CSV table of C-alpha atoms in Angstrom, one decimal:
chain,number,residue,atom,x,y,z
A,18,UNK,CA,22.5,-5.7,-20.2
A,19,UNK,CA,22.7,-2.8,-18.0
A,20,UNK,CA,25.3,0.1,-18.7
A,21,UNK,CA,28.9,-1.0,-17.7
A,22,UNK,CA,30.3,2.6,-17.5
A,23,UNK,CA,32.6,3.1,-14.5
A,24,UNK,CA,31.3,5.0,-11.4
A,25,UNK,CA,31.3,8.6,-12.1
A,26,UNK,CA,30.8,8.7,-15.7
A,27,UNK,CA,28.0,11.1,-16.7
A,28,UNK,CA,25.6,11.0,-19.5
A,29,UNK,CA,23.2,13.9,-20.6
A,30,UNK,CA,19.6,13.2,-19.6
A,31,UNK,CA,16.8,14.2,-22.3
A,32,UNK,CA,14.2,13.6,-19.8
A,33,UNK,CA,14.1,15.8,-16.4
A,34,UNK,CA,11.0,15.1,-14.6
A,35,UNK,CA,9.5,12.1,-13.1
A,36,UNK,CA,6.5,12.2,-15.4
A,37,UNK,CA,8.9,12.0,-18.3
A,38,UNK,CA,11.0,9.2,-16.9
A,39,UNK,CA,7.9,6.9,-16.5
A,40,UNK,CA,6.0,7.8,-19.6
A,41,UNK,CA,9.1,7.5,-22.0
A,42,UNK,CA,8.3,4.8,-24.5
A,43,UNK,CA,11.8,3.5,-24.3
A,44,UNK,CA,12.3,4.0,-20.7
A,45,UNK,CA,14.6,0.9,-20.2
A,46,UNK,CA,16.9,2.0,-22.8
A,47,UNK,CA,16.8,5.3,-21.2
A,48,UNK,CA,17.7,3.7,-17.9
A,49,UNK,CA,20.8,2.2,-19.6
A,50,UNK,CA,22.1,5.7,-20.8
A,51,UNK,CA,21.8,7.0,-17.1
A,52,UNK,CA,25.2,7.7,-15.5
A,53,UNK,CA,26.4,4.6,-13.5
A,54,UNK,CA,25.4,6.4,-10.4
A,55,UNK,CA,23.7,3.8,-8.2
A,56,UNK,CA,23.4,4.6,-4.6
A,57,UNK,CA,23.7,2.7,-1.3
A,58,UNK,CA,21.3,3.7,1.3
A,59,UNK,CA,22.2,2.8,5.1
A,60,UNK,CA,18.7,1.8,6.2
A,61,UNK,CA,17.7,1.4,9.9
A,62,UNK,CA,15.7,-1.8,9.2
A,63,UNK,CA,17.6,-3.6,6.3
A,64,UNK,CA,21.0,-2.2,6.5
A,65,UNK,CA,22.9,-1.3,3.5
A,66,UNK,CA,20.5,-1.2,0.4
A,67,UNK,CA,21.9,-1.0,-3.1
A,68,UNK,CA,19.5,0.6,-5.6
A,69,UNK,CA,19.7,0.7,-9.5
A,70,UNK,CA,20.4,4.2,-10.9
A,71,UNK,CA,16.8,4.5,-12.3
A,72,UNK,CA,15.5,4.1,-8.9
A,73,UNK,CA,17.9,6.6,-7.5
A,74,UNK,CA,16.8,9.1,-10.5
A,75,UNK,CA,13.2,8.7,-9.3
A,76,UNK,CA,14.2,9.2,-5.6
A,77,UNK,CA,16.0,12.4,-6.5
A,78,UNK,CA,12.8,14.1,-7.7
A,79,UNK,CA,10.7,16.8,-6.0
A,80,UNK,CA,7.7,14.5,-6.1
A,81,UNK,CA,9.3,11.6,-4.2
A,82,UNK,CA,11.1,13.8,-1.8
A,83,UNK,CA,7.7,14.9,-0.6
A,84,UNK,CA,7.5,11.8,1.2
A,85,UNK,CA,10.4,12.9,3.6
A,86,UNK,CA,7.7,15.3,5.1
A,87,UNK,CA,4.8,12.8,5.6
A,88,UNK,CA,5.0,10.8,9.0
A,89,UNK,CA,4.2,7.3,8.4
A,90,UNK,CA,2.1,7.0,11.4
A,91,UNK,CA,0.6,10.5,11.4
A,92,UNK,CA,-0.8,11.4,14.8
A,93,UNK,CA,0.7,8.4,16.5
A,94,UNK,CA,3.9,10.5,16.8
A,95,UNK,CA,1.9,12.5,19.6
A,96,UNK,CA,1.7,9.2,21.6
A,97,UNK,CA,4.8,7.3,20.7
A,98,UNK,CA,8.0,9.7,20.8
A,99,UNK,CA,9.6,7.1,18.5
A,100,UNK,CA,7.2,7.0,15.8
A,101,UNK,CA,8.9,10.0,13.9
A,102,UNK,CA,9.7,8.0,10.7
A,103,UNK,CA,8.4,9.0,7.3
A,104,UNK,CA,7.1,7.4,4.1
A,105,UNK,CA,10.4,8.2,2.3
A,106,UNK,CA,12.3,5.6,4.0
A,107,UNK,CA,9.4,3.2,4.0
A,108,UNK,CA,9.1,3.4,0.2
A,109,UNK,CA,12.8,2.7,-0.2
A,110,UNK,CA,12.4,-0.4,2.1
A,111,UNK,CA,9.4,-1.6,-0.1
A,112,UNK,CA,11.4,-1.3,-3.3
A,113,UNK,CA,14.4,-3.1,-1.6
A,114,UNK,CA,12.1,-6.1,-0.4
A,115,UNK,CA,10.4,-6.2,-3.8
A,116,UNK,CA,13.6,-6.6,-5.4
A,117,UNK,CA,14.8,-9.4,-3.1
A,118,UNK,CA,11.7,-11.2,-3.6
A,119,UNK,CA,12.0,-11.2,-7.4
A,120,UNK,CA,15.5,-12.2,-7.2
A,121,UNK,CA,14.6,-15.2,-5.0
A,122,UNK,CA,11.9,-16.3,-7.2
A,123,UNK,CA,14.2,-16.1,-10.2
A,124,UNK,CA,16.9,-17.9,-8.6
A,125,UNK,CA,14.7,-20.8,-7.3
A,126,UNK,CA,12.5,-21.0,-10.5
A,127,UNK,CA,14.5,-19.9,-13.6
A,128,UNK,CA,11.7,-21.5,-15.7
A,129,UNK,CA,9.5,-18.5,-14.9
A,130,UNK,CA,11.5,-16.2,-17.2
A,131,UNK,CA,11.8,-13.4,-14.8
A,132,UNK,CA,14.0,-10.8,-16.4
A,133,UNK,CA,16.1,-7.9,-14.8
A,134,UNK,CA,13.4,-5.6,-16.5
A,135,UNK,CA,10.6,-7.5,-14.5
A,136,UNK,CA,12.7,-6.9,-11.3
A,137,UNK,CA,13.2,-3.2,-12.0
A,138,UNK,CA,9.6,-2.7,-12.8
A,139,UNK,CA,8.4,-4.2,-9.5
A,140,UNK,CA,11.0,-2.3,-7.7
A,141,UNK,CA,9.7,0.9,-9.2
A,142,UNK,CA,6.0,-0.2,-8.2
A,143,UNK,CA,7.4,-0.7,-4.6
A,144,UNK,CA,9.1,2.6,-4.6
A,145,UNK,CA,6.1,4.7,-5.9
A,146,UNK,CA,3.5,3.0,-4.1
A,147,UNK,CA,3.1,5.7,-1.6
A,148,UNK,CA,3.3,8.8,-3.8
A,149,UNK,CA,-0.5,9.2,-3.6
A,150,UNK,CA,-0.5,9.4,0.1
A,151,UNK,CA,-2.0,12.5,1.6
A,152,UNK,CA,-0.4,14.5,4.3
A,153,UNK,CA,-0.9,13.9,8.1
A,154,UNK,CA,-4.5,12.6,8.5
A,155,UNK,CA,-5.5,15.0,5.7
A,156,UNK,CA,-7.6,12.1,4.4
A,157,UNK,CA,-9.9,12.7,7.3
A,158,UNK,CA,-10.9,15.9,5.8
A,159,UNK,CA,-14.2,15.8,4.0
A,160,UNK,CA,-13.3,15.7,0.4
A,161,UNK,CA,-15.3,14.0,-2.4
A,162,UNK,CA,-14.7,10.4,-2.5
A,163,UNK,CA,-13.7,10.5,-6.1
A,164,UNK,CA,-10.7,12.6,-5.3
A,165,UNK,CA,-9.5,10.0,-2.6
A,166,UNK,CA,-8.8,7.7,-5.6
A,167,UNK,CA,-5.7,9.7,-6.2
A,168,UNK,CA,-3.5,7.0,-4.7
A,169,UNK,CA,-5.0,4.6,-7.2
A,170,UNK,CA,-4.3,7.1,-10.1
A,171,UNK,CA,-0.7,7.2,-9.1
A,172,UNK,CA,-0.6,3.3,-9.1
A,173,UNK,CA,-2.0,3.2,-12.5
A,174,UNK,CA,0.5,5.6,-13.8
A,175,UNK,CA,3.7,3.7,-12.3
A,176,UNK,CA,2.5,0.1,-12.0
A,177,UNK,CA,0.8,-0.5,-15.4
A,178,UNK,CA,4.2,-1.5,-16.6
A,179,UNK,CA,4.1,-4.6,-14.6
A,180,UNK,CA,0.5,-5.7,-14.7
A,181,UNK,CA,-0.5,-8.0,-17.4
A,182,UNK,CA,-4.0,-6.5,-17.3
A,183,UNK,CA,-2.8,-3.3,-18.8
A,184,UNK,CA,0.3,-3.8,-20.9
A,185,UNK,CA,3.8,-5.1,-21.1
A,186,UNK,CA,3.4,-8.4,-19.3
A,187,UNK,CA,1.7,-11.8,-20.2
A,188,UNK,CA,-0.8,-13.3,-18.0
A,189,UNK,CA,1.8,-15.9,-17.1
A,190,UNK,CA,3.8,-13.2,-15.0
A,191,UNK,CA,0.6,-11.9,-13.2
A,192,UNK,CA,2.2,-13.0,-9.9
A,193,UNK,CA,4.5,-10.0,-10.1
A,194,UNK,CA,1.5,-7.9,-9.4
A,195,UNK,CA,1.0,-9.6,-6.0
A,196,UNK,CA,4.5,-8.6,-4.7
A,197,UNK,CA,4.0,-4.9,-3.8
A,198,UNK,CA,0.1,-5.1,-3.1
A,199,UNK,CA,-1.5,-8.3,-2.7
A,200,UNK,CA,-5.4,-7.9,-2.8
A,201,UNK,CA,-5.7,-11.6,-2.7
A,202,UNK,CA,-4.4,-12.2,0.8
A,203,UNK,CA,-2.8,-9.1,1.9
A,204,UNK,CA,0.6,-10.8,2.2
A,205,UNK,CA,3.0,-8.5,0.3
A,206,UNK,CA,6.3,-6.5,0.8
A,207,UNK,CA,4.6,-3.3,1.6
A,208,UNK,CA,3.3,-4.8,4.8
A,209,UNK,CA,6.5,-6.8,5.6
A,210,UNK,CA,8.4,-3.4,5.6
A,211,UNK,CA,6.1,-1.2,7.5
A,212,UNK,CA,5.5,-4.0,10.1
A,213,UNK,CA,9.2,-4.2,10.7
A,214,UNK,CA,9.7,-0.4,10.5
A,215,UNK,CA,6.9,0.6,12.6
A,216,UNK,CA,7.7,-2.1,15.3
A,217,UNK,CA,11.2,-0.7,15.5
A,218,UNK,CA,10.3,2.7,16.0
A,219,UNK,CA,7.3,1.9,18.4
A,220,UNK,CA,9.4,-0.4,20.5
A,221,UNK,CA,7.0,-3.3,19.7
A,222,UNK,CA,8.3,-6.9,18.8
A,223,UNK,CA,8.0,-8.1,15.3
A,224,UNK,CA,7.7,-11.9,15.4
A,225,UNK,CA,7.3,-12.2,11.5
A,226,UNK,CA,10.5,-13.5,9.8
A,227,UNK,CA,10.8,-12.2,6.2
A,228,UNK,CA,14.0,-14.1,5.6
A,229,UNK,CA,12.1,-17.4,6.0
A,230,UNK,CA,9.3,-16.2,3.6
A,231,UNK,CA,12.0,-15.5,1.1
A,232,UNK,CA,13.6,-18.9,1.5
A,233,UNK,CA,10.4,-20.8,1.0
A,234,UNK,CA,8.5,-18.6,-1.4
A,235,UNK,CA,7.5,-20.3,-4.8
A,236,UNK,CA,5.2,-19.6,-7.8
A,237,UNK,CA,2.7,-22.3,-8.0
A,238,UNK,CA,-0.6,-22.8,-10.3
A,239,UNK,CA,-3.7,-22.3,-8.5
A,240,UNK,CA,-6.8,-22.8,-10.6
A,241,UNK,CA,-5.0,-22.1,-13.7
A,242,UNK,CA,-3.2,-19.0,-12.5
A,243,UNK,CA,0.1,-18.4,-11.2
A,244,UNK,CA,0.4,-17.4,-7.5
A,245,UNK,CA,3.1,-16.9,-4.9
A,246,UNK,CA,2.9,-19.5,-2.4
A,247,UNK,CA,4.9,-20.9,0.5
A,248,UNK,CA,5.7,-24.0,2.4
A,249,UNK,CA,3.1,-25.6,4.5
A,250,UNK,CA,5.3,-25.5,7.6
A,251,UNK,CA,5.4,-21.5,7.2
A,252,UNK,CA,1.6,-21.1,8.1
A,253,UNK,CA,2.8,-20.2,11.8
A,254,UNK,CA,5.2,-17.6,10.5
A,255,UNK,CA,2.3,-16.0,8.4
A,256,UNK,CA,0.0,-16.2,11.5
A,257,UNK,CA,2.8,-14.3,13.3
A,258,UNK,CA,2.7,-11.6,10.5
A,259,UNK,CA,-1.0,-11.1,11.2
A,260,UNK,CA,-0.7,-11.0,14.9
A,261,UNK,CA,2.0,-8.4,14.7
A,262,UNK,CA,-0.4,-6.5,12.5
A,263,UNK,CA,-3.2,-6.8,15.2
A,264,UNK,CA,-0.9,-5.8,17.9
A,265,UNK,CA,0.2,-2.6,15.9
A,266,UNK,CA,-3.3,-1.9,15.4
A,267,UNK,CA,-4.4,-2.5,19.1
A,268,UNK,CA,-1.5,-0.8,20.8
A,269,UNK,CA,-0.6,2.1,18.4
A,270,UNK,CA,-2.7,2.6,15.2
A,271,UNK,CA,-6.0,2.3,17.1
A,272,UNK,CA,-4.7,3.5,20.5
A,273,UNK,CA,-7.4,5.5,22.3
A,274,UNK,CA,-5.5,8.6,22.7
A,275,UNK,CA,-4.3,8.4,19.0
A,276,UNK,CA,-7.9,8.3,17.9
A,277,UNK,CA,-8.7,11.5,20.0
A,278,UNK,CA,-5.8,13.2,18.4
A,279,UNK,CA,-6.7,12.1,14.9
A,280,UNK,CA,-10.4,13.4,15.6
A,281,UNK,CA,-9.1,16.8,16.8
A,282,UNK,CA,-6.6,17.2,13.9
A,283,UNK,CA,-9.4,16.2,11.4
A,284,UNK,CA,-11.6,18.9,13.0
A,285,UNK,CA,-8.9,21.6,12.9
A,286,UNK,CA,-8.2,20.9,9.2
A,287,UNK,CA,-11.7,21.2,8.3
A,288,UNK,CA,-12.1,24.5,10.1
A,289,UNK,CA,-9.0,25.7,8.4
A,290,UNK,CA,-9.8,24.3,4.8
A,291,UNK,CA,-10.9,27.4,3.1
A,292,UNK,CA,-8.4,29.7,4.7
A,293,UNK,CA,-5.3,27.8,3.7
A,294,UNK,CA,-4.1,28.8,0.4
A,295,UNK,CA,-1.5,26.6,-1.7
A,296,UNK,CA,-0.1,27.8,-5.2
A,297,UNK,CA,-0.4,25.4,-8.1
A,298,UNK,CA,0.2,25.4,-11.7
A,299,UNK,CA,-0.3,28.5,-13.8
A,300,UNK,CA,-0.4,30.6,-10.6
A,301,UNK,CA,-3.7,29.2,-9.4
A,302,UNK,CA,-4.6,29.2,-5.7
A,303,UNK,CA,-6.1,26.1,-4.1
A,304,UNK,CA,-7.2,25.3,-0.5
A,305,UNK,CA,-6.9,22.2,1.4
A,306,UNK,CA,-9.7,20.2,0.0
A,307,UNK,CA,-9.1,21.2,-3.6
A,308,UNK,CA,-5.2,21.0,-3.9
A,309,UNK,CA,-5.7,17.5,-4.6
A,310,UNK,CA,-6.9,18.5,-8.1
A,311,UNK,CA,-3.7,20.0,-9.1
A,312,UNK,CA,-0.3,18.1,-9.1
A,313,UNK,CA,1.8,21.1,-8.4
A,314,UNK,CA,-0.2,22.2,-5.5
A,315,UNK,CA,-0.4,18.6,-4.3
A,316,UNK,CA,3.2,18.1,-4.2
A,317,UNK,CA,3.4,21.0,-1.6
A,318,UNK,CA,0.9,19.5,0.6
A,319,UNK,CA,2.7,17.9,3.5
A,320,UNK,CA,2.6,17.6,7.3
A,321,UNK,CA,3.8,21.3,7.3
A,322,UNK,CA,0.1,22.2,7.3
A,323,UNK,CA,-0.1,21.4,10.9
A,324,UNK,CA,2.6,23.8,11.9
A,325,UNK,CA,1.3,26.4,9.5
A,326,UNK,CA,-1.9,26.4,11.1
A,327,UNK,CA,-0.4,26.2,14.6
A,328,UNK,CA,1.8,29.1,14.2
A,329,UNK,CA,-0.4,31.3,12.1
A,330,UNK,CA,-1.2,35.0,12.8
A,331,UNK,CA,-4.4,34.7,10.6
A,332,UNK,CA,-7.6,35.5,12.5
A,333,UNK,CA,-9.5,33.2,10.3
A,334,UNK,CA,-7.4,30.2,11.4
A,335,UNK,CA,-8.0,31.1,15.1
A,336,UNK,CA,-10.5,28.1,15.7
A,337,UNK,CA,-8.2,25.6,14.0
A,338,UNK,CA,-5.3,26.9,15.9
A,339,UNK,CA,-7.0,26.5,19.2
A,340,UNK,CA,-7.7,23.0,18.7
A,341,UNK,CA,-4.2,22.2,17.6
A,342,UNK,CA,-2.7,24.0,20.5
A,343,UNK,CA,-4.9,21.8,22.7
A,344,UNK,CA,-3.3,18.8,21.2
A,345,UNK,CA,0.4,20.2,21.9
A,346,UNK,CA,-0.9,21.3,25.5
A,347,UNK,CA,-2.5,17.9,26.0
A,348,UNK,CA,-5.9,19.1,26.7
A,349,UNK,CA,-7.4,16.4,24.8
A,350,UNK,CA,-11.0,15.5,24.2
A,351,UNK,CA,-12.2,12.8,26.7
A,352,UNK,CA,-13.1,9.3,25.9
A,353,UNK,CA,-16.7,8.7,27.5
A,354,UNK,CA,-17.5,5.2,26.4
A,355,UNK,CA,-16.2,2.2,24.3
A,356,UNK,CA,-18.4,-0.5,23.2
A,357,UNK,CA,-17.6,-3.6,21.4
A,358,UNK,CA,-19.9,-3.8,18.4
A,359,UNK,CA,-21.1,-7.2,17.8
A,360,UNK,CA,-24.0,-6.7,15.4
A,361,UNK,CA,-24.1,-5.8,11.6
A,362,UNK,CA,-25.9,-2.5,12.3
A,363,UNK,CA,-24.0,0.5,10.9
A,364,UNK,CA,-23.3,3.2,13.2
A,365,UNK,CA,-23.4,6.8,11.8
A,366,UNK,CA,-22.5,9.7,13.8
A,367,UNK,CA,-24.8,11.9,11.7
A,368,UNK,CA,-27.9,9.9,12.7
A,369,UNK,CA,-26.7,10.1,16.3
A,370,UNK,CA,-26.6,13.8,16.2
A,371,UNK,CA,-29.9,14.1,14.5
A,372,UNK,CA,-31.5,11.9,17.2
A,373,UNK,CA,-29.7,13.8,20.1
A,374,UNK,CA,-30.9,17.1,18.9
A,375,UNK,CA,-34.5,15.8,19.0
A,376,UNK,CA,-34.1,14.4,22.4
A,377,UNK,CA,-32.5,17.5,23.9
A,378,UNK,CA,-34.5,20.1,22.2
A,379,UNK,CA,-36.9,20.4,25.0
A,380,UNK,CA,-34.3,20.0,27.7
A,381,UNK,CA,-32.5,23.4,28.1
A,382,UNK,CA,-30.5,22.3,31.1
A,383,UNK,CA,-28.4,20.0,28.8
A,384,UNK,CA,-25.5,22.1,27.9
A,385,UNK,CA,-23.7,19.6,25.7
A,386,UNK,CA,-24.2,20.3,22.0
A,387,UNK,CA,-24.5,17.4,19.4
A,388,UNK,CA,-21.3,18.7,17.8
A,389,UNK,CA,-19.5,18.1,21.1
A,390,UNK,CA,-19.8,14.5,20.7
A,391,UNK,CA,-17.7,12.5,18.4
A,392,UNK,CA,-18.1,8.9,17.5
A,393,UNK,CA,-15.4,6.8,15.9
A,394,UNK,CA,-16.6,3.4,14.7
A,395,UNK,CA,-16.2,0.7,12.0
A,396,UNK,CA,-13.5,1.7,9.3
A,397,UNK,CA,-11.6,3.7,11.8
A,398,UNK,CA,-11.4,1.3,14.6
A,399,UNK,CA,-11.6,-2.1,12.9
A,400,UNK,CA,-9.3,-4.8,14.4
A,401,UNK,CA,-9.1,-7.2,11.6
A,402,UNK,CA,-6.2,-8.9,9.7
A,403,UNK,CA,-6.5,-6.9,6.4
A,404,UNK,CA,-9.4,-8.7,5.0
A,405,UNK,CA,-12.4,-7.7,7.2
A,406,UNK,CA,-14.0,-10.8,8.8
A,407,UNK,CA,-12.0,-13.4,6.4
A,408,UNK,CA,-9.0,-15.2,7.5
A,409,UNK,CA,-6.2,-13.9,5.1
A,410,UNK,CA,-4.2,-17.4,5.5
A,411,UNK,CA,-7.2,-19.0,4.1
A,412,UNK,CA,-6.6,-17.2,0.8
A,413,UNK,CA,-2.7,-18.2,0.9
A,414,UNK,CA,-1.8,-21.5,-0.8
A,415,UNK,CA,0.9,-23.8,0.5
A,416,UNK,CA,3.1,-26.5,-1.1
A,417,UNK,CA,4.7,-29.6,0.5
A,418,UNK,CA,8.4,-30.3,0.6
A,419,UNK,CA,7.9,-33.8,-1.2
A,420,UNK,CA,5.4,-32.2,-3.8
A,421,UNK,CA,6.3,-28.6,-4.6
A,422,UNK,CA,3.9,-28.2,-7.4
A,423,UNK,CA,0.7,-29.2,-5.4
A,424,UNK,CA,-0.9,-26.7,-3.2
A,425,UNK,CA,-3.7,-26.7,-0.5
A,426,UNK,CA,-5.1,-24.0,1.8
A,427,UNK,CA,-5.9,-23.9,5.5
A,428,UNK,CA,-9.2,-24.0,7.3
A,429,UNK,CA,-10.9,-20.8,7.5
A,430,UNK,CA,-11.4,-18.8,10.8
A,431,UNK,CA,-13.1,-15.5,11.5
A,432,UNK,CA,-10.8,-12.5,12.1
A,433,UNK,CA,-12.7,-9.5,13.1
A,434,UNK,CA,-13.2,-7.2,16.1
A,435,UNK,CA,-15.0,-4.0,15.8
A,436,UNK,CA,-15.2,-1.2,18.6
A,437,UNK,CA,-17.0,2.0,19.0
A,438,UNK,CA,-15.4,4.9,20.9
A,439,UNK,CA,-17.4,8.1,22.0
A,440,UNK,CA,-15.3,11.2,22.7
A,441,UNK,CA,-16.6,14.6,24.2
A,442,UNK,CA,-15.1,17.9,23.7
A,443,UNK,CA,-16.2,19.2,27.0
A,444,UNK,CA,-13.9,18.1,29.7
A,445,UNK,CA,-16.3,18.5,33.0
A,446,UNK,CA,-17.6,15.3,34.5
A,447,UNK,CA,-21.4,16.6,34.0
A,448,UNK,CA,-20.9,16.9,30.3
A,449,UNK,CA,-19.0,13.6,30.0
A,450,UNK,CA,-22.0,11.8,31.9
A,451,UNK,CA,-24.4,13.4,29.6
A,452,UNK,CA,-22.7,12.4,26.4
A,453,UNK,CA,-22.1,8.8,27.7
A,454,UNK,CA,-25.9,8.4,28.9
A,455,UNK,CA,-27.5,9.7,25.6
A,456,UNK,CA,-25.0,7.6,23.5
A,457,UNK,CA,-25.9,4.6,25.4
A,458,UNK,CA,-29.7,5.3,25.1
A,459,UNK,CA,-29.3,5.8,21.4
A,460,UNK,CA,-27.2,2.7,20.7
A,461,UNK,CA,-29.8,0.6,22.7
A,462,UNK,CA,-32.6,2.0,20.5
A,463,UNK,CA,-31.1,1.2,17.2
A,464,UNK,CA,-30.0,-2.2,18.2
A,465,UNK,CA,-33.6,-3.0,19.3
A,466,UNK,CA,-35.1,-1.8,16.2
């Protein structure tokens, strides 16, 4: 039973920090002692959203409010003026959809034994799933790979309450773990919200119908384990979801100019790394690539870094500032070539730079330096459906109307498209021709070997 105190009643809280809220052993009892101050959010996508007081308590923390200053689509905002939305509203939307899906399953299948506590846990996971996100394109800065697992660390802190693998839930409720982040088939409420939200702000039509997915979602037993399935006739609706994803990547996320801007911001951040100082715990100072080690410093790491560099008077930031000014003034690097990569050969920029230096070392008339040529490939420009070359629908199980407890899967298809894009920092035609010529020579050489 939740607290029945009338609106406006106040209860003194013993735990003041987000860390304390989540790690408190008796957190559910604690949530019942919170003042009955639920909140209604008027969301641009889902309309009026009611959130439980505990969710509101998490939202009203410094750590969560950091998401107000993280653009959902990063540098895409420089190409699409409408893409100004932030991770704050997306996280609230995910919590809302997570709650709706849990309630739909509980209503349709009471035998699952889904409790209000389960619902609240899943909503907390949805609300907090982006707390480990880095600031605008900051993940492009060269930091040790181990540090980039920060997002996973946050998820371990907040999601372990709903994952039977850790504690608190039996394996019979493992399907709850698939609601926010579904590693099995990538069909989860996180994508459902950001598809709808991104399409809305980008002016791209979203053909996926979440209401139909809610209507037909059902938990079935697959190979002895419970999974969230949907009706066989809903396969087309799910294909529309992934078609929407593909279109978003093709027209927005992986837009040619977006990639150029991402590359320029990445370069600027790397040049500014050691000159940006951020205060952390115990008065320690951190730079961009080490702030991730300290949670107090990390909380201050938002998209403001871009403006801090752009308007800085520090001479050490002059090179980084010049690059960001070029973005604002639209003096962008040029795309000299685009190739559809049909082989399994791995393309590495460092290898191209090494080859290029050897080829041009005896040619003084070549004015383009290796560092003037940027290659974006593979993980950066992969047009897939969230599961590389696999068909995500093949990992989704369906039930039939006349036999809701029996499930089947669809035939597999391949879903993958890779593109290599080559950019040159120098805008003159001669330099662009040189960059394109040498890249094509190198690309032909490695594919013949």
